[in-house]
Amino acid sequence: MSGILVALGGNALQRSGGTGTWEEARTQMRATVGVLAEIAASGRELVIAHGNGPQIGALLRQNELGARDVPARPMDVLGAETQGQIGYLVQTELPPALRRVGVDRSVLTVISRTEVASNDPAFDHPTKPVGRFYSEEEARVLRKQQGWIMRYDGARGGWRRLVPSPRPIAWLEGPAVRRLLESGLGTRWVPVVAGGGGIPVVRREDGRYEGVEAVIDKDLGASLVARELGLDTFAVVTDVPGAAVSFGRPTERWLGEVTLGELEGHFARGEFAEGSMGPKVEAGLQFLRAGGRRFVITDIPSLARAVAGEAGTRVRLD
Ligand code: ADP
Ligand code: MG
């Protein structure tokens, strides 16, 4: 299928230095939908996946702070809530942008579950940053009083809470969405799928699926979606224009068009940080090795040119 999967970063949906209000989320989304509409106008299938780190962290905090009055919901339920709120935002903001470029497509949000292994070692080693950035002083208090595990993000100058992030194994709603695209509806609908990498669930012995307390990496989850749907392009949209080697050091160098082998080499040498750029590159490598044709990492202002092969860090196999 000539379609494209665009994976929007949680930080492309909500500015890290921002206030975190809903109005701000709408403003960010309005700045994003124009280029998505342009891609749809080219006639190809467009599927949207998205992150939820900032959003699920906010819900976790709201639930903790409100727990004296209303019982807190488990993390898988909060994951479903973030898919709902972000899907709703795309459903609200994308159609007017589609109409402006004369495209008649409807947005369809699919609450998505992703299977993970119950014995994934990630459950004992939280690596996924969620919620907002905290100062040194705030972090000290939260670690002590709430028992949070936190990590300092040097590039963005703040502390963030970490939660377990098991590896995605299977996207449970994948077969249904694939049938939708195969029946030709891919050019009539814009599916919004696998938000936050999908709600993490484990398969019990009786065959039932049960949610777990974790947040899947959205890039690895999105890669599974792109492979499951057989799309030919996978675009990871984040808050930097691409991937760099020697990131944050004086010798820093931003990567443009690279070969699969070059990207594999940089990844193997540990150029891309765990929990942020690392999973994006890994997600792309998985996609390309499984038959994907084009992979790009870029930001919203460069997305159209990156898809055209003129910007971003990119690999094309053809
Ligand atoms: P998203 O919400 O889009 O998934 P992440 O915070 O997970 O965003 O990943 C993007 C961040 O990765 C960038 O803002 C940057 O600080 C960080 N990063 C780590 N290593 C690199 C690298 N080698 N090149 C570029 N950015 C990097
Ligand atoms: Mg991320």
Short mmCIF file of C-alpha atoms and ligand atoms in Angstrom, two decimals:
data_model
loop_
_atom_site.label_atom_id
_atom_site.label_comp_id
_atom_site.label_asym_id
_atom_site.label_seq_id
_atom_site.Cartn_x
_atom_site.Cartn_y
_atom_site.Cartn_z
CA MET A 1 0.00 0.00 0.00
CA SER A 2 1.37 3.45 -0.88
CA GLY A 3 0.13 4.83 2.39
CA ILE A 4 1.92 6.77 5.10
CA LEU A 5 1.86 6.44 8.85
CA VAL A 6 2.52 9.71 10.67
CA ALA A 7 3.44 9.21 14.33
CA LEU A 8 2.98 12.47 16.25
CA GLY A 9 5.14 12.91 19.34
CA GLY A 10 3.51 13.69 22.64
CA ASN A 11 5.79 16.70 22.63
CA ALA A 12 4.65 17.73 19.15
CA LEU A 13 1.12 17.80 20.61
CA GLN A 14 2.01 19.76 23.71
CA ARG A 15 4.99 22.10 24.06
CA SER A 16 7.32 21.07 26.87
CA GLY A 17 7.65 24.68 28.06
CA GLY A 18 3.91 25.26 27.74
CA THR A 19 1.16 25.63 30.30
CA GLY A 20 -0.57 22.29 29.60
CA THR A 21 -4.02 23.81 29.08
CA TRP A 22 -6.56 22.33 26.68
CA GLU A 23 -6.58 25.60 24.73
CA GLU A 24 -2.87 25.17 24.15
CA ALA A 25 -3.39 21.58 22.95
CA ARG A 26 -5.95 22.86 20.43
CA THR A 27 -3.56 25.56 19.23
CA GLN A 28 -0.76 23.00 18.78
CA MET A 29 -3.07 20.65 16.89
CA ARG A 30 -4.25 23.46 14.62
CA ALA A 31 -0.63 24.12 13.73
CA THR A 32 -0.22 20.42 12.87
CA VAL A 33 -3.28 19.57 10.79
CA GLY A 34 -2.40 21.71 7.76
CA VAL A 35 0.50 19.51 6.72
CA LEU A 36 -1.50 16.33 7.46
CA ALA A 37 -4.23 17.61 5.13
CA GLU A 38 -1.60 18.29 2.46
CA ILE A 39 -0.43 14.68 2.70
CA ALA A 40 -4.03 13.45 2.41
CA ALA A 41 -4.51 15.73 -0.61
CA SER A 42 -1.81 13.77 -2.44
CA GLY A 43 -4.34 10.91 -2.56
CA ARG A 44 -2.44 8.38 -0.48
CA GLU A 45 -3.71 6.58 2.58
CA LEU A 46 -2.94 8.51 5.75
CA VAL A 47 -2.91 6.81 9.14
CA ILE A 48 -2.13 8.75 12.32
CA ALA A 49 -0.54 7.38 15.48
CA HIS A 50 0.47 9.53 18.44
CA GLY A 51 2.33 9.62 21.73
CA ASN A 52 0.76 10.30 25.10
CA GLY A 53 3.63 10.80 27.57
CA PRO A 54 2.73 14.33 28.70
CA GLN A 55 -1.01 13.55 28.69
CA ILE A 56 -0.94 10.25 30.61
CA GLY A 57 1.44 11.76 33.15
CA ALA A 58 -1.05 14.60 33.71
CA LEU A 59 -3.94 12.14 34.17
CA LEU A 60 -1.89 10.06 36.60
CA ARG A 61 -1.21 13.16 38.66
CA GLN A 62 -4.87 14.27 38.54
CA ASN A 63 -5.93 10.80 39.69
CA GLU A 64 -3.44 10.78 42.55
CA LEU A 65 -4.38 14.26 43.71
CA GLY A 66 -8.12 13.52 43.45
CA ALA A 67 -8.00 10.02 44.97
CA ARG A 68 -9.43 11.11 48.33
CA ASP A 69 -12.65 12.00 46.58
CA VAL A 70 -12.74 9.76 43.46
CA PRO A 71 -10.93 6.39 43.24
CA ALA A 72 -7.89 6.57 40.97
CA ARG A 73 -8.08 4.61 37.69
CA PRO A 74 -5.32 2.17 36.72
CA MET A 75 -2.75 3.21 34.12
CA ASP A 76 -4.24 1.17 31.23
CA VAL A 77 -7.57 2.99 31.68
CA LEU A 78 -5.72 6.33 31.65
CA GLY A 79 -4.03 5.17 28.42
CA ALA A 80 -7.48 4.64 26.91
CA GLU A 81 -8.49 8.12 28.12
CA THR A 82 -5.51 9.71 26.37
CA GLN A 83 -6.45 7.94 23.11
CA GLY A 84 -9.93 9.40 23.53
CA GLN A 85 -8.80 12.94 24.20
CA ILE A 86 -6.20 13.08 21.44
CA GLY A 87 -8.45 11.26 18.94
CA TYR A 88 -11.18 13.77 19.75
CA LEU A 89 -8.74 16.61 19.14
CA VAL A 90 -7.78 15.23 15.70
CA GLN A 91 -11.46 14.62 14.89
CA THR A 92 -12.19 18.25 15.74
CA GLU A 93 -9.23 19.96 14.06
CA LEU A 94 -8.33 17.84 11.01
CA PRO A 95 -11.65 17.87 9.06
CA PRO A 96 -11.71 21.68 8.58
CA ALA A 97 -8.11 21.51 7.28
CA LEU A 98 -9.09 18.64 4.92
CA ARG A 99 -12.04 20.66 3.62
CA ARG A 100 -9.75 23.64 2.95
CA VAL A 101 -7.71 21.52 0.53
CA GLY A 102 -10.80 19.87 -0.97
CA VAL A 103 -10.33 16.42 0.60
CA ASP A 104 -13.43 14.47 1.61
CA ARG A 105 -12.24 12.12 4.36
CA SER A 106 -13.57 11.40 7.84
CA VAL A 107 -11.43 10.88 10.93
CA LEU A 108 -11.97 7.63 12.80
CA THR A 109 -10.37 7.05 16.20
CA VAL A 110 -9.79 3.41 17.09
CA ILE A 111 -9.23 2.64 20.79
CA SER A 112 -6.24 0.33 20.40
CA ARG A 113 -4.75 -2.36 22.61
CA THR A 114 -1.24 -3.68 22.21
CA GLU A 115 -0.12 -7.00 23.66
CA VAL A 116 3.02 -7.05 25.82
CA ALA A 117 4.72 -9.94 27.67
CA SER A 118 3.80 -10.20 31.35
CA ASN A 119 7.41 -11.15 32.12
CA ASP A 120 8.94 -8.24 30.16
CA PRO A 121 11.96 -7.09 32.21
CA ALA A 122 10.85 -3.47 31.60
CA PHE A 123 8.30 -3.84 34.42
CA ASP A 124 11.18 -3.73 36.89
CA HIS A 125 13.10 -0.91 35.17
CA PRO A 126 10.99 2.17 34.39
CA THR A 127 12.38 4.09 31.36
CA LYS A 128 9.42 5.95 29.85
CA PRO A 129 9.16 9.66 30.80
CA VAL A 130 5.60 10.87 31.42
CA GLY A 131 4.00 14.12 32.53
CA ARG A 132 5.57 17.53 32.76
CA PHE A 133 9.10 18.62 33.55
CA TYR A 134 9.92 19.39 37.19
CA SER A 135 12.64 21.52 38.79
CA GLU A 136 15.40 19.97 40.88
CA GLU A 137 13.64 21.02 44.09
CA GLU A 138 10.20 19.70 43.02
CA ALA A 139 11.79 16.43 41.91
CA ARG A 140 13.46 15.98 45.28
CA VAL A 141 10.11 16.32 47.06
CA LEU A 142 8.19 14.06 44.65
CA ARG A 143 10.78 11.30 44.84
CA LYS A 144 10.74 11.37 48.61
CA GLN A 145 7.02 11.83 49.23
CA GLN A 146 5.50 9.96 46.27
CA GLY A 147 8.26 7.42 45.68
CA TRP A 148 8.52 8.45 42.03
CA ILE A 149 11.41 7.23 39.94
CA MET A 150 12.67 10.25 37.99
CA ARG A 151 15.34 11.12 35.45
CA TYR A 152 17.02 14.38 34.49
CA ASP A 153 16.65 15.39 30.83
CA GLY A 154 19.73 17.51 30.18
CA ALA A 155 18.70 18.68 26.70
CA ARG A 156 15.45 20.14 27.98
CA GLY A 157 16.62 20.99 31.47
CA GLY A 158 14.15 19.27 33.79
CA TRP A 159 13.23 16.17 35.73
CA ARG A 160 10.54 13.73 34.58
CA ARG A 161 8.75 10.81 36.15
CA LEU A 162 9.47 7.36 34.67
CA VAL A 163 7.07 4.43 34.24
CA PRO A 164 7.66 0.88 32.87
CA SER A 165 7.62 0.57 29.09
CA PRO A 166 7.34 -3.06 27.91
CA ARG A 167 7.92 -3.93 24.25
CA PRO A 168 4.90 -4.18 21.94
CA ILE A 169 4.22 -7.67 20.54
CA ALA A 170 0.90 -7.44 18.68
CA TRP A 171 -1.63 -4.72 17.87
CA LEU A 172 -4.99 -6.31 18.65
CA GLU A 173 -7.11 -3.99 16.49
CA GLY A 174 -4.67 -4.32 13.57
CA PRO A 175 -6.58 -6.93 11.54
CA ALA A 176 -9.80 -4.86 11.68
CA VAL A 177 -8.07 -1.66 10.54
CA ARG A 178 -6.21 -3.57 7.82
CA ARG A 179 -9.54 -4.85 6.45
CA LEU A 180 -10.81 -1.28 6.47
CA LEU A 181 -7.87 -0.09 4.37
CA GLU A 182 -7.91 -3.10 2.06
CA SER A 183 -11.56 -2.56 1.25
CA GLY A 184 -10.60 0.79 -0.29
CA LEU A 185 -11.75 2.92 2.60
CA GLY A 186 -8.19 4.08 3.19
CA THR A 187 -8.77 7.03 0.93
CA ARG A 188 -12.13 7.84 2.57
CA TRP A 189 -11.07 7.66 6.21
CA VAL A 190 -8.15 8.88 8.27
CA PRO A 191 -7.73 6.33 11.07
CA VAL A 192 -6.18 7.53 14.36
CA VAL A 193 -4.74 4.42 15.95
CA ALA A 194 -2.42 3.01 18.62
CA GLY A 195 -2.24 6.20 20.70
CA GLY A 196 0.60 5.98 23.18
CA GLY A 197 1.75 2.82 21.38
CA GLY A 198 -1.56 1.19 22.32
CA ILE A 199 -3.02 0.32 25.71
CA PRO A 200 -0.66 -2.31 27.14
CA VAL A 201 -2.44 -5.63 27.77
CA VAL A 202 -1.24 -9.13 28.60
CA ARG A 203 -2.88 -12.37 27.49
CA ARG A 204 -4.05 -14.59 30.33
CA GLU A 205 -4.16 -18.39 30.12
CA ASP A 206 -7.90 -18.38 29.46
CA GLY A 207 -7.29 -16.15 26.42
CA ARG A 208 -8.60 -12.95 28.00
CA TYR A 209 -6.63 -9.74 27.74
CA GLU A 210 -5.99 -7.64 30.81
CA GLY A 211 -4.55 -4.13 31.07
CA VAL A 212 -1.25 -3.54 32.86
CA GLU A 213 0.40 -0.57 34.60
CA ALA A 214 2.75 0.68 31.90
CA VAL A 215 3.09 2.98 28.88
CA ILE A 216 4.35 1.49 25.62
CA ASP A 217 6.83 3.52 23.57
CA LYS A 218 4.68 5.09 20.87
CA ASP A 219 7.39 4.81 18.21
CA LEU A 220 7.79 1.06 18.68
CA GLY A 221 3.99 0.71 18.78
CA ALA A 222 3.65 2.82 15.62
CA SER A 223 6.25 0.70 13.83
CA LEU A 224 4.09 -2.35 14.52
CA VAL A 225 1.11 -0.49 13.00
CA ALA A 226 3.05 0.49 9.85
CA ARG A 227 4.18 -3.12 9.36
CA GLU A 228 0.76 -4.63 10.14
CA LEU A 229 -0.91 -2.32 7.59
CA GLY A 230 1.85 -2.77 4.99
CA LEU A 231 2.28 1.00 4.55
CA ASP A 232 5.30 2.14 2.54
CA THR A 233 6.23 5.30 4.49
CA PHE A 234 6.68 5.79 8.23
CA ALA A 235 7.19 9.37 9.45
CA VAL A 236 8.08 10.07 13.07
CA VAL A 237 7.23 13.67 13.97
CA THR A 238 8.90 15.10 17.05
CA ASP A 239 10.20 18.41 18.42
CA VAL A 240 13.62 18.31 16.71
CA PRO A 241 14.21 18.40 12.92
CA GLY A 242 15.83 14.96 12.82
CA ALA A 243 18.35 12.73 14.56
CA ALA A 244 21.87 13.86 15.37
CA VAL A 245 25.10 12.06 16.12
CA SER A 246 27.14 13.40 19.05
CA PHE A 247 23.85 15.00 20.13
CA GLY A 248 24.36 17.91 22.52
CA ARG A 249 28.15 17.85 22.15
CA PRO A 250 30.36 20.34 20.29
CA THR A 251 30.81 17.79 17.48
CA GLU A 252 27.03 17.38 17.05
CA ARG A 253 26.01 16.61 13.45
CA TRP A 254 22.41 16.37 12.20
CA LEU A 255 21.74 13.50 9.83
CA GLY A 256 20.01 14.06 6.46
CA GLU A 257 19.61 11.24 3.96
CA VAL A 258 21.38 8.12 5.23
CA THR A 259 21.53 4.49 4.16
CA LEU A 260 19.96 1.74 6.21
CA GLY A 261 23.48 0.50 7.05
CA GLU A 262 24.60 3.96 8.24
CA LEU A 263 21.56 4.33 10.49
CA GLU A 264 22.12 0.81 11.87
CA GLY A 265 25.76 1.72 12.61
CA HIS A 266 24.90 4.92 14.49
CA PHE A 267 22.22 3.05 16.44
CA ALA A 268 24.61 0.25 17.38
CA ARG A 269 27.16 2.83 18.59
CA GLY A 270 24.55 4.24 21.00
CA GLU A 271 24.17 7.67 19.34
CA PHE A 272 20.46 7.87 20.14
CA ALA A 273 19.28 8.21 23.74
CA GLU A 274 17.19 5.51 25.38
CA GLY A 275 13.55 6.48 25.86
CA SER A 276 13.60 9.32 23.30
CA MET A 277 15.53 9.22 19.99
CA GLY A 278 16.66 5.59 20.45
CA PRO A 279 13.21 4.01 20.06
CA LYS A 280 12.43 6.24 17.04
CA VAL A 281 15.45 4.94 15.16
CA GLU A 282 14.84 1.38 16.33
CA ALA A 283 11.20 1.65 15.21
CA GLY A 284 12.37 2.79 11.77
CA LEU A 285 14.95 0.03 11.47
CA GLN A 286 12.29 -2.61 12.30
CA PHE A 287 9.97 -1.10 9.68
CA LEU A 288 12.62 -0.99 6.93
CA ARG A 289 13.84 -4.53 7.66
CA ALA A 290 10.23 -5.77 7.41
CA GLY A 291 9.69 -4.36 3.91
CA GLY A 292 8.96 -0.66 4.55
CA ARG A 293 10.32 1.68 1.85
CA ARG A 294 10.74 5.11 3.42
CA PHE A 295 11.41 6.25 6.94
CA VAL A 296 11.79 9.85 8.19
CA ILE A 297 12.30 11.57 11.52
CA THR A 298 11.41 15.26 11.43
CA ASP A 299 9.37 18.06 13.00
CA ILE A 300 6.06 19.60 11.95
CA PRO A 301 7.53 22.56 10.00
CA SER A 302 9.65 20.17 7.89
CA LEU A 303 7.20 17.28 7.53
CA ALA A 304 5.98 18.02 3.99
CA ARG A 305 9.54 18.44 2.69
CA ALA A 306 10.72 15.38 4.63
CA VAL A 307 8.01 13.22 3.03
CA ALA A 308 9.18 14.57 -0.35
CA GLY A 309 12.73 13.48 0.52
CA GLU A 310 14.09 17.00 1.06
CA ALA A 311 14.36 17.37 4.84
CA GLY A 312 14.66 15.42 8.06
CA THR A 313 16.73 12.35 8.83
CA ARG A 314 15.63 9.85 6.21
CA VAL A 315 16.20 6.46 4.63
CA ARG A 316 14.73 5.42 1.31
CA LEU A 317 14.98 1.93 -0.08
CA ASP A 318 14.19 1.96 -3.80
P1 ADP B 1 8.44 12.60 21.32
O1 ADP B 1 7.44 13.07 22.31
O2 ADP B 1 8.30 13.27 20.01
O3 ADP B 1 8.52 11.11 21.24
P2 ADP B 1 10.99 12.47 22.70
O4 ADP B 1 11.28 13.41 23.81
O5 ADP B 1 10.67 11.07 23.06
O6 ADP B 1 9.85 13.14 21.84
O7 ADP B 1 12.22 12.43 21.67
C1 ADP B 1 12.72 13.65 21.08
C2 ADP B 1 13.91 14.16 21.86
O8 ADP B 1 15.00 13.24 21.73
C3 ADP B 1 14.49 15.46 21.39
O9 ADP B 1 13.81 16.58 21.89
C4 ADP B 1 15.95 15.38 21.92
O10 ADP B 1 16.06 16.12 23.13
C5 ADP B 1 16.17 13.90 22.24
N1 ADP B 1 17.33 13.27 21.64
C6 ADP B 1 18.07 12.32 22.28
N2 ADP B 1 19.07 11.88 21.51
C7 ADP B 1 18.99 12.56 20.33
C8 ADP B 1 19.75 12.52 19.11
N3 ADP B 1 20.78 11.70 18.96
N4 ADP B 1 19.37 13.35 18.10
C9 ADP B 1 18.30 14.18 18.26
N5 ADP B 1 17.54 14.26 19.39
C10 ADP B 1 17.88 13.45 20.42
MG MG B 2 9.02 9.76 22.87
#
